[in-house]
Amino acid sequence: TGATFNASEKSTITGSMSVGTTEVCVYVVLDVGAGASATQTIEIQIANPSTEMTVSSGTVTPGTAVAISGTTTLQSASATFTQNVYRWYVDNDTENVTDPWSAVSVIDLAENTGITIIPIANDPPDTAQELRLRTNITVNTATITGGSKYFKLQFRAGTDSDCSAGSWTDVAPSATWEYASSSVADDTTLTVAKLTGTDMLETYSKVKPANTPTGTSATGQDIEFDFHIVGTSSVSSTRYLFRLVETTADGTGTTSLAGWNNCPALTTEPGTGDLLRHGSTFSSGIKQGFYWTN
């Protein structure tokens, strides 16, 4: 009858059993302590079978160490990622954005605040308006070395605020939302943090994927990115969500993050067909209120 090891690291098997090289199967279960590090190897042996294993009759041999074949190499814990704070900014064709959306001087939308149609001073973007999205990610479980991770921006239309559900599309050339052009070089390392909680500054991105040149020095740190986008083919009076996902160096891979605490959102500018005669506008089939513009 099979048995488990007790607190004294011994196991007693009861019942009648023939013992041979193919008739007893023993599994080694062990805990890897916090002092172990990546790339270390684990090798297991029975130091002296003749004294460490006993049988009711017969002799256990040999009296020298017997190694269990094979080795195990310890790996680093994989980092997990959670998208946290975001804020929309007006593009200024420099790496360091300074004007929170909207382009109207009296309005600065706060962190984790989507762009809405009402009031009109929120300046919902049309198909030609470029936006900058600052967002940060919490790196959990393990640290990441500089240049080792890549992230890309995705979008979908929706009236909800769930970044974990639905069908998503990469921000990419010829997509509804694509990266905008600027004089700033892609992958330029950011110089000024804009978001609450940011510990490390990563890159400005106008081509997927975004790199992580800085990395992290401790678990739980937040890394900040800047994405420069334009909805060239976006539909008027439509709400869009945006999220980050992990990807490969060439941008083809897609791995969901562990979570999204805030899901960036915006609603595009209404077109003439969305406006009623008395000045109200509809978005996603819902009456939004009065919207007057020249």
Short mmCIF file of C-alpha atoms in Angstrom, two decimals:
data_model
loop_
_atom_site.label_atom_id
_atom_site.label_comp_id
_atom_site.label_asym_id
_atom_site.label_seq_id
_atom_site.Cartn_x
_atom_site.Cartn_y
_atom_site.Cartn_z
CA THR A 1 0.00 0.00 0.00
CA GLY A 2 1.38 3.39 -0.96
CA ALA A 3 2.27 5.85 1.79
CA THR A 4 3.43 9.44 2.24
CA PHE A 5 6.41 10.78 4.16
CA ASN A 6 5.87 11.86 7.77
CA ALA A 7 7.40 14.76 9.70
CA SER A 8 10.56 12.71 10.27
CA GLU A 9 10.99 12.31 6.51
CA LYS A 10 10.16 8.61 6.72
CA SER A 11 7.50 6.54 5.03
CA THR A 12 6.24 3.10 6.07
CA ILE A 13 4.62 0.87 3.46
CA THR A 14 2.25 -1.74 4.91
CA GLY A 15 1.18 -5.05 3.46
CA SER A 16 2.95 -7.78 1.54
CA MET A 17 5.03 -6.64 -1.41
CA SER A 18 7.85 -8.02 -3.47
CA VAL A 19 10.73 -5.60 -3.83
CA GLY A 20 12.68 -5.39 -7.08
CA THR A 21 14.10 -2.87 -9.50
CA THR A 22 10.75 -2.55 -11.27
CA GLU A 23 8.31 -3.12 -8.42
CA VAL A 24 8.78 -0.11 -6.15
CA CYS A 25 8.12 3.44 -7.34
CA VAL A 26 9.18 6.30 -5.09
CA TYR A 27 8.44 9.98 -5.82
CA VAL A 28 10.50 12.71 -4.25
CA VAL A 29 8.53 15.76 -3.10
CA LEU A 30 10.45 18.80 -1.89
CA ASP A 31 10.10 22.53 -1.30
CA VAL A 32 12.44 25.00 -2.95
CA GLY A 33 13.47 27.55 -0.34
CA ALA A 34 13.55 31.30 -0.81
CA GLY A 35 17.35 31.22 -0.81
CA ALA A 36 17.47 29.33 -4.10
CA SER A 37 18.15 31.28 -7.27
CA ALA A 38 17.57 30.87 -10.98
CA THR A 39 19.93 28.58 -12.96
CA GLN A 40 20.80 26.53 -9.87
CA THR A 41 20.34 22.77 -10.35
CA ILE A 42 18.73 20.21 -8.08
CA GLU A 43 20.23 16.71 -7.92
CA ILE A 44 18.81 13.98 -5.66
CA GLN A 45 20.53 10.91 -4.25
CA ILE A 46 20.10 8.23 -1.57
CA ALA A 47 23.26 8.70 0.46
CA ASN A 48 23.35 5.14 1.87
CA PRO A 49 20.53 2.80 0.80
CA SER A 50 21.66 0.06 3.23
CA THR A 51 20.86 2.28 6.23
CA GLU A 52 18.25 4.66 4.89
CA MET A 53 15.92 1.96 3.56
CA THR A 54 14.79 -1.04 5.59
CA VAL A 55 12.87 -4.19 4.70
CA SER A 56 11.33 -6.86 6.92
CA SER A 57 13.58 -9.53 5.42
CA GLY A 58 16.54 -9.52 3.09
CA THR A 59 19.32 -7.03 2.56
CA VAL A 60 19.30 -3.60 0.97
CA THR A 61 22.32 -2.76 -1.14
CA PRO A 62 24.59 -0.97 -1.91
CA GLY A 63 26.13 0.80 1.03
CA THR A 64 27.25 3.71 -1.11
CA ALA A 65 25.41 6.70 -2.54
CA VAL A 66 22.95 6.07 -5.38
CA ALA A 67 22.03 9.11 -7.49
CA ILE A 68 18.58 9.43 -8.99
CA SER A 69 19.10 10.11 -12.67
CA GLY A 70 18.31 13.53 -14.08
CA THR A 71 18.67 17.09 -12.83
CA THR A 72 16.27 19.99 -12.44
CA THR A 73 17.30 23.55 -13.30
CA LEU A 74 15.51 26.31 -11.42
CA GLN A 75 13.88 29.03 -13.49
CA SER A 76 13.09 32.63 -12.60
CA ALA A 77 9.48 33.36 -11.69
CA SER A 78 7.64 34.91 -14.61
CA ALA A 79 6.51 38.50 -14.21
CA THR A 80 2.79 39.27 -14.42
CA PHE A 81 1.35 42.58 -15.57
CA THR A 82 -1.68 44.70 -14.63
CA GLN A 83 -2.66 47.84 -16.53
CA ASN A 84 -3.37 50.63 -14.07
CA VAL A 85 -3.62 54.39 -14.50
CA TYR A 86 -4.20 56.20 -17.80
CA ARG A 87 -4.66 59.75 -19.01
CA TRP A 88 -5.39 61.30 -22.40
CA TYR A 89 -3.11 64.10 -23.63
CA VAL A 90 -3.03 66.53 -26.54
CA ASP A 91 -0.21 65.77 -28.98
CA ASN A 92 2.49 68.45 -29.12
CA ASP A 93 4.95 66.67 -31.44
CA THR A 94 7.44 66.20 -28.61
CA GLU A 95 8.18 63.31 -26.28
CA ASN A 96 7.11 65.25 -23.17
CA VAL A 97 3.36 65.87 -23.36
CA THR A 98 2.17 68.78 -21.22
CA ASP A 99 -1.53 69.41 -21.98
CA PRO A 100 -4.07 66.89 -20.68
CA TRP A 101 -7.02 66.41 -23.06
CA SER A 102 -8.99 68.34 -24.25
CA ALA A 103 -7.53 70.77 -26.75
CA VAL A 104 -9.94 73.36 -25.27
CA SER A 105 -7.86 75.35 -22.79
CA VAL A 106 -10.38 75.31 -19.93
CA ILE A 107 -10.71 71.51 -19.85
CA ASP A 108 -8.09 69.07 -18.50
CA LEU A 109 -9.60 65.60 -18.11
CA ALA A 110 -8.35 63.80 -15.01
CA GLU A 111 -6.61 60.45 -14.78
CA ASN A 112 -8.78 57.43 -15.57
CA THR A 113 -11.39 59.67 -17.21
CA GLY A 114 -12.70 58.82 -20.66
CA ILE A 115 -13.38 61.39 -23.36
CA THR A 116 -17.13 61.94 -23.69
CA ILE A 117 -19.28 63.89 -26.13
CA ILE A 118 -20.94 66.04 -23.48
CA PRO A 119 -19.93 68.71 -22.65
CA ILE A 120 -18.65 69.84 -26.02
CA ALA A 121 -15.56 71.31 -24.33
CA ASN A 122 -14.38 67.71 -23.85
CA ASP A 123 -13.55 67.95 -27.57
CA PRO A 124 -14.37 64.38 -28.66
CA PRO A 125 -11.84 63.61 -31.40
CA ASP A 126 -12.64 63.49 -35.10
CA THR A 127 -10.82 61.32 -37.61
CA ALA A 128 -7.96 63.80 -38.00
CA GLN A 129 -7.24 64.57 -34.35
CA GLU A 130 -4.18 62.87 -32.88
CA LEU A 131 -4.15 61.76 -29.26
CA ARG A 132 -1.51 60.68 -26.80
CA LEU A 133 -2.39 57.94 -24.33
CA ARG A 134 -0.22 57.70 -21.23
CA THR A 135 -0.73 54.50 -19.25
CA ASN A 136 1.24 52.51 -16.71
CA ILE A 137 1.54 48.82 -15.90
CA THR A 138 2.31 47.20 -12.55
CA VAL A 139 4.99 44.50 -12.81
CA ASN A 140 4.25 41.77 -10.27
CA THR A 141 5.80 38.45 -9.18
CA ALA A 142 9.27 39.19 -10.59
CA THR A 143 11.37 42.01 -11.98
CA ILE A 144 12.05 42.50 -15.69
CA THR A 145 15.38 43.39 -17.24
CA GLY A 146 15.67 46.28 -19.65
CA GLY A 147 14.64 45.47 -23.21
CA SER A 148 13.15 42.08 -22.30
CA LYS A 149 9.39 42.75 -22.63
CA TYR A 150 7.15 44.20 -25.32
CA PHE A 151 3.62 45.58 -25.22
CA LYS A 152 1.16 46.67 -27.89
CA LEU A 153 -2.07 48.67 -27.88
CA GLN A 154 -5.41 47.17 -28.91
CA PHE A 155 -8.90 48.65 -29.32
CA ARG A 156 -12.55 47.71 -29.72
CA ALA A 157 -15.88 49.52 -29.84
CA GLY A 158 -18.17 49.07 -26.83
CA THR A 159 -20.39 50.73 -24.25
CA ASP A 160 -18.88 48.76 -21.34
CA SER A 161 -15.57 49.27 -19.52
CA ASP A 162 -14.22 45.70 -19.51
CA CYS A 163 -10.74 45.32 -20.95
CA SER A 164 -10.84 41.54 -20.42
CA ALA A 165 -13.85 40.82 -22.66
CA GLY A 166 -14.75 41.18 -26.30
CA SER A 167 -12.90 40.98 -29.61
CA TRP A 168 -9.87 43.25 -29.87
CA THR A 169 -7.87 44.62 -32.81
CA ASP A 170 -4.28 45.82 -32.82
CA VAL A 171 -3.67 49.53 -33.35
CA ALA A 172 -1.87 49.29 -36.67
CA PRO A 173 -1.57 50.80 -40.15
CA SER A 174 -4.88 50.64 -42.06
CA ALA A 175 -6.80 49.74 -38.89
CA THR A 176 -9.63 51.92 -37.56
CA TRP A 177 -7.13 53.25 -35.04
CA GLU A 178 -3.51 53.54 -36.13
CA TYR A 179 -0.29 55.08 -34.93
CA ALA A 180 0.25 58.73 -35.84
CA SER A 181 3.28 60.32 -37.46
CA SER A 182 5.56 62.73 -35.62
CA SER A 183 9.11 64.04 -35.49
CA VAL A 184 9.73 62.05 -32.29
CA ALA A 185 11.66 58.83 -32.87
CA ASP A 186 9.81 55.63 -32.06
CA ASP A 187 10.98 53.96 -28.83
CA THR A 188 12.27 57.24 -27.41
CA THR A 189 12.65 56.80 -23.65
CA LEU A 190 10.26 59.03 -21.71
CA THR A 191 11.74 61.74 -19.51
CA VAL A 192 8.88 62.91 -17.26
CA ALA A 193 6.32 60.76 -15.43
CA LYS A 194 2.72 61.93 -15.90
CA LEU A 195 0.76 59.30 -13.97
CA THR A 196 0.16 58.49 -10.32
CA GLY A 197 2.28 55.58 -9.11
CA THR A 198 4.81 55.48 -11.94
CA ASP A 199 8.24 54.20 -10.84
CA MET A 200 10.00 53.67 -14.16
CA LEU A 201 9.71 55.42 -17.52
CA GLU A 202 9.65 53.33 -20.67
CA THR A 203 8.97 54.47 -24.24
CA TYR A 204 7.04 56.70 -26.62
CA SER A 205 5.47 54.46 -29.24
CA LYS A 206 4.21 55.27 -32.72
CA VAL A 207 4.97 51.79 -34.11
CA LYS A 208 4.09 48.54 -32.34
CA PRO A 209 5.41 47.06 -30.15
CA ALA A 210 6.52 49.27 -27.26
CA ASN A 211 9.83 48.26 -25.70
CA THR A 212 10.92 48.31 -22.04
CA PRO A 213 14.44 49.81 -22.08
CA THR A 214 14.39 50.63 -18.37
CA GLY A 215 12.94 47.48 -16.81
CA THR A 216 12.30 47.28 -13.06
CA SER A 217 14.44 46.93 -9.94
CA ALA A 218 11.77 45.56 -7.58
CA THR A 219 8.48 43.70 -7.86
CA GLY A 220 5.35 45.83 -7.77
CA GLN A 221 6.85 48.76 -9.65
CA ASP A 222 4.80 50.64 -12.27
CA ILE A 223 6.25 51.29 -15.73
CA GLU A 224 4.83 54.09 -17.91
CA PHE A 225 4.27 54.21 -21.68
CA ASP A 226 3.10 56.82 -24.19
CA PHE A 227 1.10 55.78 -27.28
CA HIS A 228 0.51 58.24 -30.14
CA ILE A 229 -2.65 57.34 -32.09
CA VAL A 230 -5.25 58.68 -34.52
CA GLY A 231 -8.66 57.25 -35.48
CA THR A 232 -8.35 57.79 -39.22
CA SER A 233 -11.19 55.35 -39.95
CA SER A 234 -13.08 55.68 -36.68
CA VAL A 235 -16.87 55.90 -36.76
CA SER A 236 -18.48 59.13 -35.57
CA SER A 237 -20.21 59.20 -32.18
CA THR A 238 -18.76 55.80 -31.26
CA ARG A 239 -17.19 54.76 -27.97
CA TYR A 240 -13.87 52.91 -28.15
CA LEU A 241 -11.90 51.07 -25.47
CA PHE A 242 -8.12 50.59 -25.45
CA ARG A 243 -5.92 48.09 -23.64
CA LEU A 244 -2.33 46.88 -23.50
CA VAL A 245 -1.32 43.27 -24.06
CA GLU A 246 2.06 41.60 -23.94
CA THR A 247 3.55 40.75 -27.31
CA THR A 248 6.72 39.57 -29.04
CA ALA A 249 9.55 41.69 -30.43
CA ASP A 250 7.93 41.72 -33.88
CA GLY A 251 4.48 42.52 -32.49
CA THR A 252 2.78 39.38 -33.80
CA GLY A 253 2.21 37.64 -30.46
CA THR A 254 -0.66 38.42 -28.09
CA THR A 255 -0.69 37.50 -24.40
CA SER A 256 -3.36 38.96 -22.14
CA LEU A 257 -2.26 40.77 -19.01
CA ALA A 258 -3.16 39.49 -15.56
CA GLY A 259 -5.70 42.30 -15.30
CA TRP A 260 -6.77 45.82 -16.21
CA ASN A 261 -7.69 48.07 -13.29
CA ASN A 262 -8.74 50.88 -15.62
CA CYS A 263 -9.80 50.58 -19.25
CA PRO A 264 -9.03 53.72 -21.33
CA ALA A 265 -12.08 54.94 -23.27
CA LEU A 266 -13.12 57.72 -25.60
CA THR A 267 -16.15 58.63 -27.71
CA THR A 268 -15.58 60.15 -31.13
CA GLU A 269 -17.07 63.40 -32.37
CA PRO A 270 -20.68 63.19 -33.62
CA GLY A 271 -21.27 63.61 -37.32
CA THR A 272 -24.16 65.45 -38.93
CA GLY A 273 -26.12 62.22 -39.10
CA ASP A 274 -25.86 61.80 -35.33
CA LEU A 275 -27.38 65.20 -34.55
CA LEU A 276 -31.08 65.83 -34.15
CA ARG A 277 -32.73 69.01 -35.38
CA HIS A 278 -32.99 70.40 -31.84
CA GLY A 279 -29.26 69.90 -31.13
CA SER A 280 -29.23 66.62 -29.20
CA THR A 281 -26.89 63.85 -30.29
CA PHE A 282 -27.06 60.07 -30.26
CA SER A 283 -24.15 57.74 -29.49
CA SER A 284 -24.45 53.94 -29.45
CA GLY A 285 -28.22 54.35 -29.76
CA ILE A 286 -28.45 56.49 -26.62
CA LYS A 287 -29.47 60.13 -26.49
CA GLN A 288 -26.51 62.05 -25.07
CA GLY A 289 -27.77 65.63 -24.71
CA PHE A 290 -27.22 68.91 -26.51
CA TYR A 291 -24.16 69.26 -28.70
CA TRP A 292 -23.62 72.56 -30.51
CA THR A 293 -20.68 73.27 -32.78
CA ASN A 294 -19.88 75.48 -35.71
#
